mmCIF file of C-alpha atoms in Angstrom:
data_model
loop_
_atom_site.group_PDB
_atom_site.id
_atom_site.type_symbol
_atom_site.label_atom_id
_atom_site.label_comp_id
_atom_site.label_asym_id
_atom_site.label_seq_id
_atom_site.Cartn_x
_atom_site.Cartn_y
_atom_site.Cartn_z
ATOM 1 C CA MET A 259 78.515 58.578 68.731
ATOM 2 C CA SER A 260 74.811 59.040 69.590
ATOM 3 C CA SER A 261 73.625 62.086 71.510
ATOM 4 C CA SER A 262 72.617 59.914 74.489
ATOM 5 C CA ALA A 263 76.049 58.296 74.639
ATOM 6 C CA TYR A 264 77.669 61.746 74.400
ATOM 7 C CA LYS A 265 75.447 63.018 77.236
ATOM 8 C CA ASP A 266 76.282 59.955 79.360
ATOM 9 C CA GLY A 267 79.958 60.688 78.772
ATOM 10 C CA GLU A 268 79.495 64.286 79.888
ATOM 11 C CA ASP A 269 77.546 63.173 82.982
ATOM 12 C CA TRP A 270 80.368 60.781 83.901
ATOM 13 C CA LEU A 271 82.901 63.582 83.450
ATOM 14 C CA THR A 272 80.842 65.897 85.652
ATOM 15 C CA VAL A 273 80.656 63.300 88.434
ATOM 16 C CA CYS A 274 84.419 62.639 88.243
ATOM 17 C CA LEU A 275 85.159 66.334 88.295
ATOM 18 C CA LYS A 276 82.825 66.778 91.265
ATOM 19 C CA TYR A 277 84.721 64.191 93.314
ATOM 20 C CA LEU A 278 88.025 65.639 92.147
ATOM 21 C CA LEU A 279 86.950 69.026 93.485
ATOM 22 C CA PHE A 280 86.134 67.403 96.836
ATOM 23 C CA VAL A 281 89.663 66.004 96.940
ATOM 24 C CA PHE A 282 91.013 69.422 96.013
ATOM 25 C CA ASN A 283 89.045 71.045 98.840
ATOM 26 C CA SER A 284 90.613 68.619 101.316
ATOM 27 C CA LEU A 285 94.065 69.587 100.074
ATOM 28 C CA PHE A 286 92.919 73.196 100.074
ATOM 29 C CA TRP A 287 92.027 73.032 103.788
ATOM 30 C CA VAL A 288 95.338 71.361 104.635
ATOM 31 C CA GLY A 289 97.221 73.994 102.638
ATOM 32 C CA GLY A 290 95.202 76.784 104.248
ATOM 33 C CA ALA A 291 95.927 75.445 107.723
ATOM 34 C CA GLY A 292 99.625 75.302 106.792
ATOM 35 C CA VAL A 293 99.600 78.883 105.514
ATOM 36 C CA LEU A 294 97.764 80.128 108.609
ATOM 37 C CA GLY A 295 100.103 78.179 110.882
ATOM 38 C CA VAL A 296 103.272 79.529 109.263
ATOM 39 C CA GLY A 297 101.952 83.087 109.433
ATOM 40 C CA VAL A 298 100.905 82.883 113.093
ATOM 41 C CA TRP A 299 104.134 81.067 114.051
ATOM 42 C CA THR A 300 106.232 83.771 112.385
ATOM 43 C CA VAL A 301 104.377 86.634 114.060
ATOM 44 C CA VAL A 302 104.002 85.095 117.537
ATOM 45 C CA GLU A 303 107.277 83.224 117.941
ATOM 46 C CA LYS A 304 109.621 85.461 115.962
ATOM 47 C CA SER A 305 108.088 88.902 116.474
ATOM 48 C CA GLN A 306 110.667 89.880 119.088
ATOM 49 C CA PHE A 307 113.281 90.337 116.361
ATOM 50 C CA LEU A 308 111.059 92.505 114.134
ATOM 51 C CA SER A 309 111.991 95.653 116.073
ATOM 52 C CA LEU A 310 115.602 95.181 114.925
ATOM 53 C CA LEU A 311 114.664 95.407 111.248
ATOM 54 C CA ALA A 312 114.533 98.670 109.331
ATOM 55 C CA SER A 313 111.946 97.319 106.891
ATOM 56 C CA SER A 314 108.512 95.910 107.737
ATOM 57 C CA ALA A 315 108.496 93.552 104.733
ATOM 58 C CA PHE A 316 109.152 90.482 106.894
ATOM 59 C CA ALA A 317 106.167 91.213 109.137
ATOM 60 C CA ILE A 318 103.944 92.185 106.187
ATOM 61 C CA SER A 319 104.652 88.856 104.472
ATOM 62 C CA ALA A 320 103.624 86.991 107.619
ATOM 63 C CA TYR A 321 100.423 89.035 108.084
ATOM 64 C CA ILE A 322 99.475 88.464 104.437
ATOM 65 C CA LEU A 323 99.852 84.714 104.991
ATOM 66 C CA ILE A 324 97.580 84.894 108.054
ATOM 67 C CA LEU A 325 94.953 86.757 106.003
ATOM 68 C CA ALA A 326 95.234 84.287 103.132
ATOM 69 C CA GLY A 327 95.139 81.264 105.451
ATOM 70 C CA GLY A 328 91.973 82.519 107.156
ATOM 71 C CA LEU A 329 90.321 83.115 103.787
ATOM 72 C CA VAL A 330 91.345 79.626 102.640
ATOM 73 C CA VAL A 331 89.615 77.972 105.611
ATOM 74 C CA LEU A 332 86.413 79.949 105.048
ATOM 75 C CA THR A 333 86.497 79.478 101.281
ATOM 76 C CA GLY A 334 86.923 75.721 101.689
ATOM 77 C CA PHE A 335 83.457 75.480 103.260
ATOM 78 C CA LEU A 336 82.009 77.592 100.449
ATOM 79 C CA GLY A 337 83.645 75.290 97.900
ATOM 80 C CA CYS A 338 82.136 72.147 99.434
ATOM 81 C CA CYS A 339 78.649 73.675 99.541
ATOM 82 C CA ALA A 340 78.985 74.927 95.970
ATOM 83 C CA VAL A 341 80.081 71.538 94.622
ATOM 84 C CA ILE A 342 77.348 69.637 96.500
ATOM 85 C CA ARG A 343 74.563 71.974 95.351
ATOM 86 C CA GLU A 344 76.012 72.358 91.847
ATOM 87 C CA GLN A 345 74.882 75.972 91.695
ATOM 88 C CA ARG A 346 76.734 78.057 89.144
ATOM 89 C CA SER A 347 76.362 81.249 91.202
ATOM 90 C CA CYS A 348 78.022 79.663 94.276
ATOM 91 C CA LEU A 349 80.693 78.056 92.120
ATOM 92 C CA SER A 350 81.409 81.373 90.426
ATOM 93 C CA THR A 351 81.817 83.050 93.825
ATOM 94 C CA TYR A 352 84.117 80.216 94.877
ATOM 95 C CA PHE A 353 86.125 80.608 91.669
ATOM 96 C CA PHE A 354 86.699 84.337 92.210
ATOM 97 C CA CYS A 355 87.619 83.722 95.875
ATOM 98 C CA LEU A 356 90.261 81.238 94.711
ATOM 99 C CA LEU A 357 91.693 83.773 92.294
ATOM 100 C CA LEU A 358 91.743 86.452 95.008
ATOM 101 C CA ILE A 359 93.548 84.180 97.481
ATOM 102 C CA PHE A 360 95.918 83.079 94.717
ATOM 103 C CA LEU A 361 96.924 86.708 94.151
ATOM 104 C CA ILE A 362 97.271 87.406 97.905
ATOM 105 C CA GLU A 363 99.535 84.417 98.491
ATOM 106 C CA LEU A 364 101.525 85.126 95.361
ATOM 107 C CA VAL A 365 102.157 88.648 96.665
ATOM 108 C CA ALA A 366 103.301 87.223 100.036
ATOM 109 C CA GLY A 367 105.630 84.760 98.329
ATOM 110 C CA VAL A 368 107.122 87.337 95.964
ATOM 111 C CA LEU A 369 107.481 89.905 98.765
ATOM 112 C CA ALA A 370 109.335 87.359 100.906
ATOM 113 C CA TYR A 371 111.630 86.472 98.011
ATOM 114 C CA VAL A 372 112.394 90.121 97.183
ATOM 115 C CA TYR A 373 113.117 90.927 100.838
ATOM 116 C CA TYR A 374 115.315 87.813 101.020
ATOM 117 C CA GLN A 375 117.522 89.364 98.322
ATOM 118 C CA ARG A 376 117.811 92.656 100.284
ATOM 119 C CA LEU A 377 118.119 91.170 103.769
ATOM 120 C CA SER A 378 121.917 91.023 103.985
ATOM 121 C CA GLN A 379 122.401 94.629 102.875
ATOM 122 C CA GLU A 380 119.701 95.941 105.213
ATOM 123 C CA LEU A 381 121.216 94.214 108.237
ATOM 124 C CA LYS A 382 124.706 95.486 107.391
ATOM 125 C CA GLU A 383 123.420 99.054 107.094
ATOM 126 C CA HIS A 384 121.101 99.210 110.105
ATOM 127 C CA LEU A 385 121.622 96.465 112.709
ATOM 128 C CA LYS A 386 124.783 97.845 114.337
ATOM 129 C CA GLN A 387 123.347 101.353 114.633
ATOM 130 C CA THR A 388 120.020 100.035 115.949
ATOM 131 C CA MET A 389 121.778 98.037 118.656
ATOM 132 C CA THR A 390 124.369 100.603 119.768
ATOM 133 C CA ASP A 391 122.142 103.697 119.622
ATOM 134 C CA ASN A 392 118.952 102.286 121.127
ATOM 135 C CA TYR A 393 119.942 99.620 123.629
ATOM 136 C CA ALA A 394 118.731 100.402 127.186
ATOM 137 C CA GLN A 395 117.481 103.836 126.127
ATOM 138 C CA PRO A 396 114.182 105.385 127.328
ATOM 139 C CA GLY A 397 111.255 104.333 125.140
ATOM 140 C CA LYS A 398 113.310 101.637 123.411
ATOM 141 C CA GLU A 399 112.354 98.730 125.673
ATOM 142 C CA ALA A 400 111.281 96.534 122.743
ATOM 143 C CA ILE A 401 114.678 96.898 121.074
ATOM 144 C CA THR A 402 116.481 96.249 124.380
ATOM 145 C CA LEU A 403 114.528 93.021 124.937
ATOM 146 C CA ALA A 404 115.098 91.990 121.306
ATOM 147 C CA VAL A 405 118.864 92.561 121.562
ATOM 148 C CA ASP A 406 119.088 90.626 124.835
ATOM 149 C CA LYS A 407 117.139 87.716 123.364
ATOM 150 C CA LEU A 408 119.183 87.846 120.149
ATOM 151 C CA GLN A 409 122.492 87.639 122.009
ATOM 152 C CA GLN A 410 121.343 84.896 124.362
ATOM 153 C CA ASP A 411 119.483 82.746 121.808
ATOM 154 C CA PHE A 412 122.225 82.916 119.181
ATOM 155 C CA LYS A 413 125.124 82.985 121.656
ATOM 156 C CA CYS A 414 126.698 86.103 120.150
ATOM 157 C CA CYS A 415 127.732 89.587 121.237
ATOM 158 C CA GLY A 416 127.423 92.763 119.178
ATOM 159 C CA SER A 417 126.414 93.184 115.566
ATOM 160 C CA ASP A 418 129.800 92.370 114.010
ATOM 161 C CA SER A 419 131.755 91.648 117.221
ATOM 162 C CA TYR A 420 131.726 92.382 120.950
ATOM 163 C CA GLN A 421 133.831 95.506 120.244
ATOM 164 C CA ASP A 422 130.777 97.193 118.688
ATOM 165 C CA TRP A 423 129.566 97.919 122.217
ATOM 166 C CA THR A 424 132.531 100.193 123.003
ATOM 167 C CA SER A 425 130.910 102.941 120.908
ATOM 168 C CA SER A 426 127.349 102.361 122.160
ATOM 169 C CA THR A 427 125.293 104.981 123.963
ATOM 170 C CA TYR A 428 124.578 102.593 126.821
ATOM 171 C CA ILE A 429 128.166 101.495 127.566
ATOM 172 C CA SER A 430 129.318 105.132 127.435
ATOM 173 C CA SER A 431 126.715 106.182 129.997
ATOM 174 C CA LYS A 432 126.805 106.019 133.792
ATOM 175 C CA SER A 433 123.876 103.595 133.789
ATOM 176 C CA ALA A 434 126.188 100.893 132.397
ATOM 177 C CA GLY A 435 127.939 100.785 135.760
ATOM 178 C CA GLY A 436 131.354 100.127 134.250
ATOM 179 C CA ARG A 437 130.177 97.291 132.004
ATOM 180 C CA LEU A 438 132.129 96.659 128.802
ATOM 181 C CA VAL A 439 129.226 94.828 127.172
ATOM 182 C CA PRO A 440 125.578 94.205 128.128
ATOM 183 C CA ASP A 441 125.014 91.325 130.542
ATOM 184 C CA SER A 442 123.186 89.415 127.789
ATOM 185 C CA CYS A 443 126.568 88.857 126.108
ATOM 186 C CA CYS A 444 127.612 86.627 129.006
ATOM 187 C CA LYS A 445 127.638 82.853 128.760
ATOM 188 C CA SER A 446 126.094 82.732 132.232
ATOM 189 C CA VAL A 447 124.030 85.856 132.841
ATOM 190 C CA THR A 448 124.494 87.332 136.300
ATOM 191 C CA PRO A 449 124.278 90.973 137.499
ATOM 192 C CA ASP A 450 127.256 93.016 136.227
ATOM 193 C CA CYS A 451 128.733 90.036 134.388
ATOM 194 C CA GLY A 452 129.286 92.337 131.390
ATOM 195 C CA SER A 453 132.131 94.018 133.274
ATOM 196 C CA ARG A 454 134.511 91.369 131.941
ATOM 197 C CA ASP A 455 134.942 90.809 128.180
ATOM 198 C CA HIS A 456 137.218 87.784 128.465
ATOM 199 C CA PRO A 457 136.376 84.903 126.059
ATOM 200 C CA SER A 458 135.690 82.680 129.047
ATOM 201 C CA ASN A 459 132.934 85.043 130.152
ATOM 202 C CA ILE A 460 131.233 86.388 126.990
ATOM 203 C CA TYR A 461 130.374 85.077 123.538
ATOM 204 C CA LYS A 462 132.992 86.026 120.970
ATOM 205 C CA VAL A 463 131.508 84.544 117.802
ATOM 206 C CA GLU A 464 133.153 85.214 114.462
ATOM 207 C CA GLY A 465 130.826 87.419 112.407
ATOM 208 C CA GLY A 466 128.869 88.528 115.473
ATOM 209 C CA CYS A 467 125.087 88.456 115.736
ATOM 210 C CA ILE A 468 124.521 89.771 112.219
ATOM 211 C CA THR A 469 125.464 86.490 110.516
ATOM 212 C CA LYS A 470 123.278 84.472 112.905
ATOM 213 C CA LEU A 471 120.261 86.765 112.528
ATOM 214 C CA GLU A 472 120.676 86.911 108.754
ATOM 215 C CA GLN A 473 120.650 83.111 108.482
ATOM 216 C CA PHE A 474 117.686 82.855 110.848
ATOM 217 C CA LEU A 475 115.583 85.389 108.919
ATOM 218 C CA ALA A 476 116.660 84.017 105.531
ATOM 219 C CA ASP A 477 115.483 80.522 106.508
ATOM 220 C CA HIS A 478 112.107 81.871 107.608
ATOM 221 C CA LEU A 479 111.689 84.006 104.505
ATOM 222 C CA LEU A 480 112.312 80.931 102.356
ATOM 223 C CA ILE A 481 109.619 79.067 104.300
ATOM 224 C CA ILE A 482 107.158 81.964 103.893
ATOM 225 C CA GLY A 483 107.938 82.252 100.180
ATOM 226 C CA ALA A 484 107.740 78.507 99.524
ATOM 227 C CA VAL A 485 104.453 78.089 101.415
ATOM 228 C CA GLY A 486 102.887 81.152 99.802
ATOM 229 C CA ILE A 487 103.831 80.281 96.223
ATOM 230 C CA GLY A 488 103.234 76.527 96.698
ATOM 231 C CA VAL A 489 99.679 76.934 98.011
ATOM 232 C CA ALA A 490 99.024 79.640 95.406
ATOM 233 C CA CYS A 491 99.806 77.120 92.658
ATOM 234 C CA LEU A 492 97.428 74.622 94.296
ATOM 235 C CA GLN A 493 94.699 77.243 94.285
ATOM 236 C CA LEU A 494 95.300 78.086 90.648
ATOM 237 C CA ALA A 495 94.803 74.417 89.782
ATOM 238 C CA GLY A 496 91.580 74.440 91.810
ATOM 239 C CA ALA A 497 90.374 77.573 90.036
ATOM 240 C CA ILE A 498 90.918 75.896 86.651
ATOM 241 C CA LEU A 499 89.002 72.771 87.763
ATOM 242 C CA THR A 500 86.179 74.937 89.146
ATOM 243 C CA ALA A 501 85.943 76.946 85.915
ATOM 244 C CA TYR A 502 85.682 73.732 83.883
ATOM 245 C CA PHE A 503 83.038 72.363 86.276
ATOM 246 C CA ILE A 504 81.001 75.568 85.834
ATOM 247 C CA PHE A 505 81.326 75.167 82.067
ATOM 248 C CA LEU A 506 79.995 71.579 82.198
ATOM 249 C CA LEU A 507 77.046 72.628 84.388
ATOM 250 C CA TYR A 508 76.281 75.462 81.965
ATOM 251 C CA LYS A 509 76.263 73.044 79.034
ATOM 252 C CA GLU A 510 73.993 70.637 80.913
ATOM 253 C CA GLU A 511 71.536 73.438 81.659
ATOM 254 C CA GLU A 512 71.498 74.494 77.998
ATOM 255 C CA GLU A 513 70.902 70.915 76.838
ATOM 256 C CA ASP A 514 68.086 70.423 79.356
ATOM 257 C CA MET A 515 66.450 73.653 78.193
ATOM 258 C CA ALA A 516 66.824 72.607 74.554
ATOM 259 C CA ALA A 517 65.188 69.251 75.313
ATOM 260 C CA LEU A 518 62.095 70.987 76.690
#
């Protein structure tokens, strides 16, 4: 093969790789928007339950995804500019940004997976105590709202069963007004409806709220982990393509200098 034919082949490869990187950047933006969306959705829509958790790993995973998603959107613009201008310095910056985001999202995915393994044990150890000791207590308004929303949204009463409330600080106090369970346990919430614990009046779900909350959080942790690791793999592929593109540009520059 002649040197001109070899150079033409390399030029063709560079052009193909350039367009391939444009396609990757489109996927990169879509993936970044997905990561950012999942993170914001988890924090905004599901944050009310975070006060019931002893560990902050769930929230940390979501915040890491928000950080990574924001970086992905910004880095996508840098990638397009770098590919268009074919500047090795810009491409190198883009390459290192991809590696950084890859590591951030990998951490979020792994953290979500590790917490997923510990979730059941943590809820069993802490949820009942958190609910019975802190419900309707001064300075614990966030937990009170979270418990009320938990019991109404998941149609349950108590951590393991409605009988958990018999030993709670709130039910034992005068402020309960003779209630047997909080009003949020009722199928139709009305003032003082918690004074009756008959099955026709309150939710008596087998397994209590703990099984419902565990399934809810487990599903969301799987989403966080899958999105984080999935997009991280996409970015690793992009980093490899970018590194090869930088290599081709470097070779072209050397050949042009040698020709002079």
